[in-house]
């Protein structure tokens, strides 16, 4: 394999740039030509493809976002779109791909591989950490720390005013961010999609807190909680609290996607980028590089998309014990 | 004057603790006994008043929130409530007060002074910077930097996806936070209550940006903008944009109230706390300590409440020029 | 077991407070009385021991340092000192101990256990990550991120002035911090005690960089590097560089010990604190709780002190590849 | 004036990029062609001069360092060097200059102006804040906050171990950084060049603290203190303390030069950049733009170099009162 390309797709995540850098410098190290595809599948179809070298990725390891940009592509969902994409790669002699992204990215990559057999290896880049085949995804540690920093700030004002705050964090189908920053933020309760934490349980915890003279409380809510988002949940709970409680709601939103990546994310991104590249060069295809128990592993795209990674039960137990 | 008390009231602001520390240590330095009133006027009525000394305020200069807590008090709005408050102070021999807060705090302080003549000096603590009589209020610099940090993070993801973001910052009647973090965040447009920045102007600026191949844009919206909050403004603007633009909205919310105060806020808070205390000891009353052109000045409570501090025109001009 | 005590000893590490909180709240949850020993073995000898409850540990999860304080104790190194310590515990009916600290702490704990048989379980709290029996120690992730933040800042000024910076990070016998923040900071070279990275290799790397028109370079040096500390290493290297290079040295120092712990450290600390406590209650003794491959394990104090945890070779390889 | 150039020179400071951006966008706004000179006077002599436009300065407002780079130039100190520089500018038709830097930069600019009469206006960019003619210099607020953040971290570990820390901050001839982060960091003592704070005074303050059961202390030392740097000062003081105190020294070093600029610095830099540019276009020359009492003023280069801006006495008084 003498010529490869790399692209980012789906929601951006801090550390994607560190991953791109590792892939590019790894390719240079192994004597392979490397290209960057701009705006994911969109750029693949349009031929928005540029050569990269060691200096192209200087001074980006610490930057949030992705220098290759990202976009959704409806056209790639059609056979005609994929044909165009293939022709663009073919005409440039690109023999292999590294795809950085999440569920949607790998769904596209699997279809494309099955049709055109261009070897593709993925690197998991998504703040949600909801991909099977890796203990951690690139961007997750940064997103958790960003949300945690926000929770610490809100705790200051919650304490000063004896308030209950419902804080909504990202995670449409997954409570990973919520559970981690719930524990780290000292939350009284955490509501996540994976777990039936009915409103009545949260009410009970809050009431117990007040009876022990806790004057402020934090409830972290994953955006995808089955009970509805933070605003709705807060409204329900307000009704069930006897005494008059001052309840506020904050939705952290897109700040969780940006910012300089943490050390953990930069190292994970470097390792997974290099792992994806070297896997590709060794003949891996249609798989995602991941880290499980500190070891590099490759999991078929199909499994990463269809299998579900559970949230550890002991984390839920910890929230419960530590809020006594 | 041998015995005084300090309290915080209204919305909390980073730096209030640094201000309390300066008042307490200043009192110790000048040989005056000092008390802390818990939860503002509420604690004054209930007699929730504790003695403070130099060590009570150790290691709080860097903490957000207020160790004296804050609360709204409906009872203080009644003559009976204020009578109770007076009796509590009287019974403890408290001869003077330092009030840390904003508009509402000083409104209460003025009424109370007019009725009971206990000398009171205020220190301006509010993130909004909307008080006449001081160039800066305690908490403002921190709130601006917190909002700015969020804007920097959102810029990362806006750039990666070529999106337009509407970011709502605090400031119900005042665009100070919005204008400062608009300029510092490199925003394409800023919408504030003091200025008629009609939706059509913002549309024009955004369109010009797109015509010059700007791929992402940030519009900072003060929560009190006359055109409605960020969600409403974004909806209006989306309708007026010809091309298909990917527009997102984020409301920063209560994170702006918390966090460790900046150097500027700690120094300002120390200076104003000490200034309020030493003014009180020298015979000032019914006034707020402020900093105007780097000098300590005292302004009657009445003026701080009724007069309006304008946003500097040259700042609005800067947003316009710098987004070319 | 109905009554236990917890103490911190040795160099403080961010997350120790989160660990104390988990132990205390875990004890409350399990109906066990819990005491805090102030200043480690020093307070054990002097009987500086206080009762703790759920509220004692409110609002400390986010604080650096240790609320129980830490100190070195020469007296505990003597049989007489340990006898006094035992009498203090005995007289209070304390039946078990949780020790938070590093090498020195566990050395003391092992001797004490062998003499007096009070069951003791350790939790690894040290920024150096050099303890056998756990993949990560409490405080390590925070220290790495603090050092990384400093490296990012120094990169700004290094780039502006085309300089080579030698940055010394903590790690007397261990290169963990250096290697992690070397990779994450995009360093051109990393010098650590575990690895013979002779000065001549670093010179070669720097020269190659200059030949590829890299205008600035970062070399991260562990304080314990066998080639001497950053100042000495920089002086040696300056002599071997042909061209005139502008070399600067910065020693990061004690900032690496402080600051609010990261999410990772707070969760790890909570998990290890709870793990140590629940191990103790289940009958574990003379062991340290650790996390290996995401699972909680207990390792004899003796092994944690005498065995050596290697730095992963693939990390050193990564530094080399990624600086091309 | 139809063609101008901008350069940065001397030590870099956070906010220089925001200043460059304001100058470039201001020039575009006013229809003036603008060039960037790389590496200050060095690039002026070599003709390392590039055209800039609005997009050249996109997305740099938040970056530390200077995209135009900086360097010292011995050649510019000679008449021959300056002749070459003039020829380079002349050949490109550059009619005016904006110089961003400190003392050294403006010394060069004044000599050059006197010889060749190319109108030049300066913008004060230096973290030291030691320039006459402006209340604040670009980079100062960021440097103070960076140092403060480090002091907060060190306070954590100082408290845990009951230690005295001597922390050296930047400021060779000026105690501005030291005094501000001394007050904001709650330091027990501050030692600065402008003030004879003899070792004996510091010893007295520390002893008083210990007598009041303060267990830890912070002394901030400006690098230029007449008593010697932090290491030397700490050694002297250790000898004069009766009891055994655990004294540590940390030199913050170059981290103070880097990092994303604060809101204050970005706004100040934008305002001064625009002010320098518009002054130049209006006919100002041989002057520096500054902000005094919130108003834009122009001060002759000669005065900025030769006059001394005093540290406010009330700040020194505050350190004293607040450490009681």
Coordinates of C-alpha atoms in Angstrom, one line a residue, chain D:
Chain D
X1 CA -1.4 56.8 3.3
X2 CA -2.1 53.8 1.1
X3 CA 0.3 51.1 2.2
X4 CA 1.4 50.2 5.7
X5 CA 3.2 47.4 7.5
X6 CA 2.9 45.9 11.0
X7 CA 5.5 43.9 13.0
X8 CA 6.0 42.5 16.5
X9 CA 9.3 42.7 18.3
X10 CA 10.9 41.9 21.7
X11 CA 9.4 39.3 24.0
X12 CA 6.1 37.9 22.8
X13 CA 2.9 38.6 24.8
X14 CA -0.6 37.0 24.7
X15 CA -2.8 39.4 22.8
X16 CA -0.3 40.3 20.1
X17 CA -2.3 38.3 17.6
X18 CA -5.5 40.1 18.6
X19 CA -3.7 43.3 18.0
X20 CA -2.3 42.3 14.6
X21 CA -5.9 41.2 13.7
X22 CA -7.3 44.6 14.7
X23 CA -4.6 46.4 12.7
X24 CA -5.2 44.3 9.6
X25 CA -9.0 44.4 9.7
X26 CA -8.9 48.1 10.5
X27 CA -6.7 48.7 7.4
X28 CA -9.0 46.6 5.2
X29 CA -12.0 48.6 6.6
X30 CA -10.2 51.9 5.8
X31 CA -9.1 50.8 2.3
X32 CA -5.4 50.6 3.1
X33 CA -3.1 47.9 1.9
X34 CA -1.4 46.1 4.8
X35 CA 1.8 44.0 5.0
X36 CA 3.2 41.9 7.8
X37 CA 7.0 41.9 8.6
X38 CA 8.2 38.6 9.9
X39 CA 10.5 38.5 13.0
X40 CA 10.5 42.3 13.6
X41 CA 13.5 44.3 12.6
X42 CA 15.2 41.2 11.4
X43 CA 12.6 40.6 8.7
X44 CA 12.5 44.3 7.9
X45 CA 16.2 44.1 7.0
X46 CA 15.9 40.9 5.1
X47 CA 12.7 41.9 3.3
X48 CA 10.7 39.1 4.9
X49 CA 7.5 41.0 4.3
X50 CA 4.2 39.4 3.3
X51 CA 0.8 40.9 2.2
X52 CA -2.0 40.4 4.7
X53 CA -5.8 40.5 4.3
X54 CA -8.9 39.9 6.4
X55 CA -8.6 36.2 6.1
X56 CA -4.9 36.1 7.1
X57 CA -6.0 37.0 10.6
X58 CA -9.0 34.7 10.9
X59 CA -9.1 32.5 14.0
X60 CA -6.0 34.0 15.6
X61 CA -7.6 36.3 18.2
X62 CA -7.5 33.5 20.8
X63 CA -4.0 32.3 20.2
X64 CA -1.0 33.1 22.4
X65 CA 2.4 34.1 20.8
X66 CA 2.6 36.1 17.6
X67 CA 1.9 34.8 14.0
X68 CA 4.4 37.4 12.8
X69 CA 7.1 36.0 15.0
X70 CA 9.6 38.0 17.0
X71 CA 13.4 38.2 17.2
X72 CA 16.1 40.4 18.4
X73 CA 18.2 42.1 15.7
X74 CA 21.7 43.3 16.4
X75 CA 22.0 44.5 12.8
X76 CA 19.2 47.0 13.3
X77 CA 21.3 48.6 16.0
X78 CA 23.8 49.7 13.2
X79 CA 23.2 52.5 10.7
X80 CA 23.9 50.0 7.8
X81 CA 21.2 47.6 9.1
X82 CA 18.6 50.4 9.3
X83 CA 19.5 51.6 5.8
X84 CA 18.8 48.1 4.5
X85 CA 15.5 48.1 6.4
X86 CA 14.5 51.4 4.9
X87 CA 15.4 50.3 1.4
X88 CA 13.2 47.2 1.8
X89 CA 10.2 49.3 2.9
X90 CA 10.8 52.0 0.3
X91 CA 11.0 49.4 -2.6
X92 CA 7.6 48.1 -1.5
X93 CA 6.1 51.6 -1.2
X94 CA 5.3 51.2 2.5
X95 CA 4.4 54.6 3.9
X96 CA 3.7 53.9 7.5
X97 CA 4.4 51.4 10.3
X98 CA 2.7 49.9 13.3
X99 CA 5.1 48.5 15.9
X100 CA 3.9 46.1 18.6
X101 CA 6.3 45.6 21.4
X102 CA 7.9 47.2 24.5
X103 CA 10.9 49.3 25.5
X104 CA 13.4 47.9 23.1
X105 CA 11.0 47.9 20.2
X106 CA 10.2 51.6 20.6
X107 CA 13.8 52.6 21.1
X108 CA 14.5 51.1 17.7
X109 CA 11.4 52.7 16.2
X110 CA 12.3 56.2 17.5
X111 CA 15.9 56.0 16.1
X112 CA 14.5 54.7 12.8
X113 CA 11.9 57.4 12.6
X114 CA 14.4 60.2 13.3
X115 CA 16.6 58.9 10.5
X116 CA 14.1 58.0 7.8
X117 CA 10.9 59.8 8.8
X118 CA 8.6 56.9 8.0
X119 CA 5.6 57.6 10.3
X120 CA 5.4 54.9 13.0
X121 CA 2.9 54.4 15.8
X122 CA 3.4 51.8 18.5
X123 CA 1.1 49.5 20.4
X124 CA 2.3 48.4 23.9
X125 CA 2.8 44.6 23.9
X126 CA 4.6 43.3 26.9
X127 CA 3.6 41.2 29.9
X128 CA 5.5 43.4 32.3
X129 CA 3.2 46.4 32.2
X130 CA 6.2 48.7 32.7
X131 CA 5.5 51.2 29.9
X132 CA 4.8 54.8 30.6
X133 CA 1.9 56.1 28.6
X134 CA -0.7 53.4 29.2
X135 CA -2.4 52.0 32.3
X136 CA -2.2 48.5 30.9
X137 CA 0.0 46.7 28.3
X138 CA -1.2 43.9 26.1
X139 CA -0.4 40.5 27.7
X140 CA -0.2 41.8 31.3
X141 CA -3.7 40.7 32.4
X142 CA -3.1 37.2 30.9
X143 CA 0.3 36.8 32.5
X144 CA -1.1 37.8 35.9
X145 CA -3.9 35.3 35.6
X146 CA -1.5 32.6 34.5
X147 CA 0.7 33.3 37.5
X148 CA -2.3 33.4 39.8
X149 CA -3.5 30.1 38.6
X150 CA -0.1 28.7 39.5
X151 CA -0.2 30.3 42.9
X152 CA -3.7 28.8 43.6
X153 CA -2.3 25.4 42.8
X154 CA 0.7 25.9 45.0
X155 CA -1.5 27.1 47.8
X156 CA -3.2 23.6 47.7
X157 CA 0.1 21.8 48.4
X158 CA 1.5 24.5 50.7
X159 CA -1.6 24.1 52.9
X160 CA -1.5 20.3 52.9
X161 CA 2.1 20.4 54.1
X162 CA 2.2 23.6 56.2
X163 CA 4.9 25.0 54.0
X164 CA 6.2 28.5 53.1
X165 CA 6.5 29.0 49.4
X166 CA 8.6 31.6 47.6
X167 CA 7.2 32.0 44.1
X168 CA 9.1 33.9 41.5
X169 CA 7.2 35.7 38.8
X170 CA 8.4 37.7 35.8
X171 CA 9.2 41.4 36.0
X172 CA 12.9 42.3 35.7
X173 CA 12.6 46.0 36.5
X174 CA 9.0 46.1 37.5
X175 CA 6.8 44.6 40.2
X176 CA 3.5 44.9 38.5
X177 CA 2.9 41.2 37.9
X178 CA 4.2 40.4 41.5
X179 CA 2.0 42.9 43.2
X180 CA -1.2 42.0 41.3
X181 CA -0.9 38.3 41.7
X182 CA 0.3 38.8 45.3
X183 CA -2.9 40.5 46.2
X184 CA -5.1 38.2 44.1
X185 CA -3.3 35.1 45.4
X186 CA -3.7 36.1 49.0
X187 CA 0.1 36.2 49.5
X188 CA 1.5 37.0 52.9
X189 CA 4.2 39.2 51.4
X190 CA 5.3 40.6 48.1
X191 CA 8.9 41.6 47.2
X192 CA 9.3 44.0 44.2
X193 CA 12.1 46.1 42.7
X194 CA 10.3 49.4 43.2
X195 CA 10.0 49.0 46.9
X196 CA 12.5 48.3 49.6
X197 CA 10.8 45.3 51.2
X198 CA 13.8 44.2 53.2
X199 CA 14.2 40.6 54.1
X200 CA 13.7 41.5 57.7
X201 CA 10.2 42.8 57.0
X202 CA 9.2 39.6 55.3
X203 CA 10.7 37.6 58.2
X204 CA 8.6 39.7 60.6
X205 CA 5.4 39.0 58.6
X206 CA 6.0 35.3 58.4
X207 CA 6.7 35.1 62.1
X208 CA 3.5 37.0 63.0
X209 CA 1.6 34.5 60.7
X210 CA 3.0 31.5 62.5
X211 CA 2.2 33.1 65.9
X212 CA -1.5 33.3 64.7
X213 CA -1.4 29.6 63.7
X214 CA -1.2 30.3 60.0
X215 CA 0.2 27.0 58.8
X216 CA 1.2 28.0 55.3
X217 CA 2.5 31.1 53.6
X218 CA 3.1 32.4 50.2
X219 CA 5.7 35.1 49.3
X220 CA 5.6 36.4 45.8
X221 CA 9.0 37.6 44.5
X222 CA 9.5 39.7 41.3
X223 CA 12.5 38.3 39.4
X224 CA 14.2 41.6 39.6
X225 CA 13.9 42.2 43.3
X226 CA 16.9 44.0 44.7
X227 CA 17.3 41.4 47.3
X228 CA 18.0 38.8 44.6
X229 CA 15.8 36.2 43.1
X230 CA 13.5 33.9 44.9
X231 CA 16.2 31.2 45.6
X232 CA 18.5 33.7 47.2
X233 CA 15.8 35.5 49.1
X234 CA 14.5 32.2 50.4
X235 CA 17.9 31.2 51.6
X236 CA 18.4 34.5 53.5
X237 CA 15.0 34.3 55.1
X238 CA 15.4 30.7 56.1
X239 CA 18.5 31.7 58.2
X240 CA 16.5 34.4 60.0
X241 CA 13.5 32.2 61.0
X242 CA 13.9 30.8 64.5
X243 CA 11.7 27.7 64.3
X244 CA 12.1 25.0 61.7
X245 CA 10.1 26.1 58.7
X246 CA 9.7 24.0 55.6
X247 CA 10.6 26.4 52.8
X248 CA 10.2 25.7 49.1
X249 CA 10.9 27.8 46.0
X250 CA 9.2 27.8 42.6
X251 CA 10.1 29.9 39.6
X252 CA 7.1 30.1 37.3
X253 CA 9.2 31.0 34.2
X254 CA 8.0 31.1 30.6
X255 CA 4.5 29.8 31.1
X256 CA 3.7 33.4 31.9
X257 CA 4.4 34.4 28.3
X258 CA 2.0 32.0 26.6
X259 CA -1.6 30.8 26.6
X260 CA -4.9 32.1 25.2
X261 CA -5.3 35.8 26.1
X262 CA -7.9 36.8 28.6
X263 CA -11.0 38.8 27.5
X264 CA -9.4 41.9 28.9
X265 CA -6.2 41.5 26.8
X266 CA -8.1 40.7 23.6
X267 CA -10.2 43.8 23.9
X268 CA -7.3 46.0 25.0
X269 CA -5.2 44.6 22.1
X270 CA -8.1 45.2 19.6
X271 CA -8.6 48.7 20.9
X272 CA -4.9 49.6 20.9
X273 CA -4.3 48.0 17.5
X274 CA -7.2 49.9 16.0
X275 CA -6.1 53.1 17.9
X276 CA -2.5 52.8 16.6
X277 CA -3.7 52.2 13.0
X278 CA -6.2 55.0 13.0
X279 CA -3.8 57.4 14.7
X280 CA -1.2 56.6 12.0
X281 CA -3.8 57.2 9.2
X282 CA -4.7 60.6 10.9
X283 CA -1.1 61.7 10.9
X284 CA 0.3 60.6 14.3
X285 CA 3.9 59.5 14.3
X286 CA 6.7 58.6 16.6
X287 CA 4.2 57.9 19.4
X288 CA 2.7 54.9 21.2
X289 CA -1.1 54.4 21.5
X290 CA -2.1 53.8 25.1
X291 CA -5.1 53.7 27.4
X292 CA -5.2 56.0 30.3
X293 CA -8.3 56.3 32.5
X294 CA -10.2 54.3 29.9
X295 CA -9.3 56.8 27.1
X296 CA -7.1 56.4 24.1
X297 CA -4.0 58.6 24.3
X298 CA -0.8 59.0 22.2
X299 CA 2.5 59.4 24.0
X300 CA 5.9 60.2 22.3
X301 CA 8.1 57.1 22.0
X302 CA 10.7 59.1 23.9
X303 CA 8.6 59.4 27.0
X304 CA 7.5 55.8 27.0
X305 CA 11.1 54.7 27.1
X306 CA 12.5 57.3 29.5
X307 CA 9.7 57.9 32.0
X308 CA 8.8 55.5 34.8
X309 CA 5.3 54.4 35.7
X310 CA 5.0 53.9 39.5
X311 CA 3.3 51.0 41.2
X312 CA 0.3 52.3 43.1
X313 CA 1.1 52.7 46.8
X314 CA -2.4 51.6 47.7
X315 CA -1.7 48.2 46.3
X316 CA 1.3 47.7 48.6
X317 CA -0.9 48.9 51.5
X318 CA -3.5 46.3 50.5
X319 CA -1.0 43.4 50.7
X320 CA -0.2 44.5 54.2
X321 CA -3.7 44.9 55.5
X322 CA -5.2 41.8 53.8
X323 CA -2.5 39.4 55.2
X324 CA -3.4 40.2 58.8

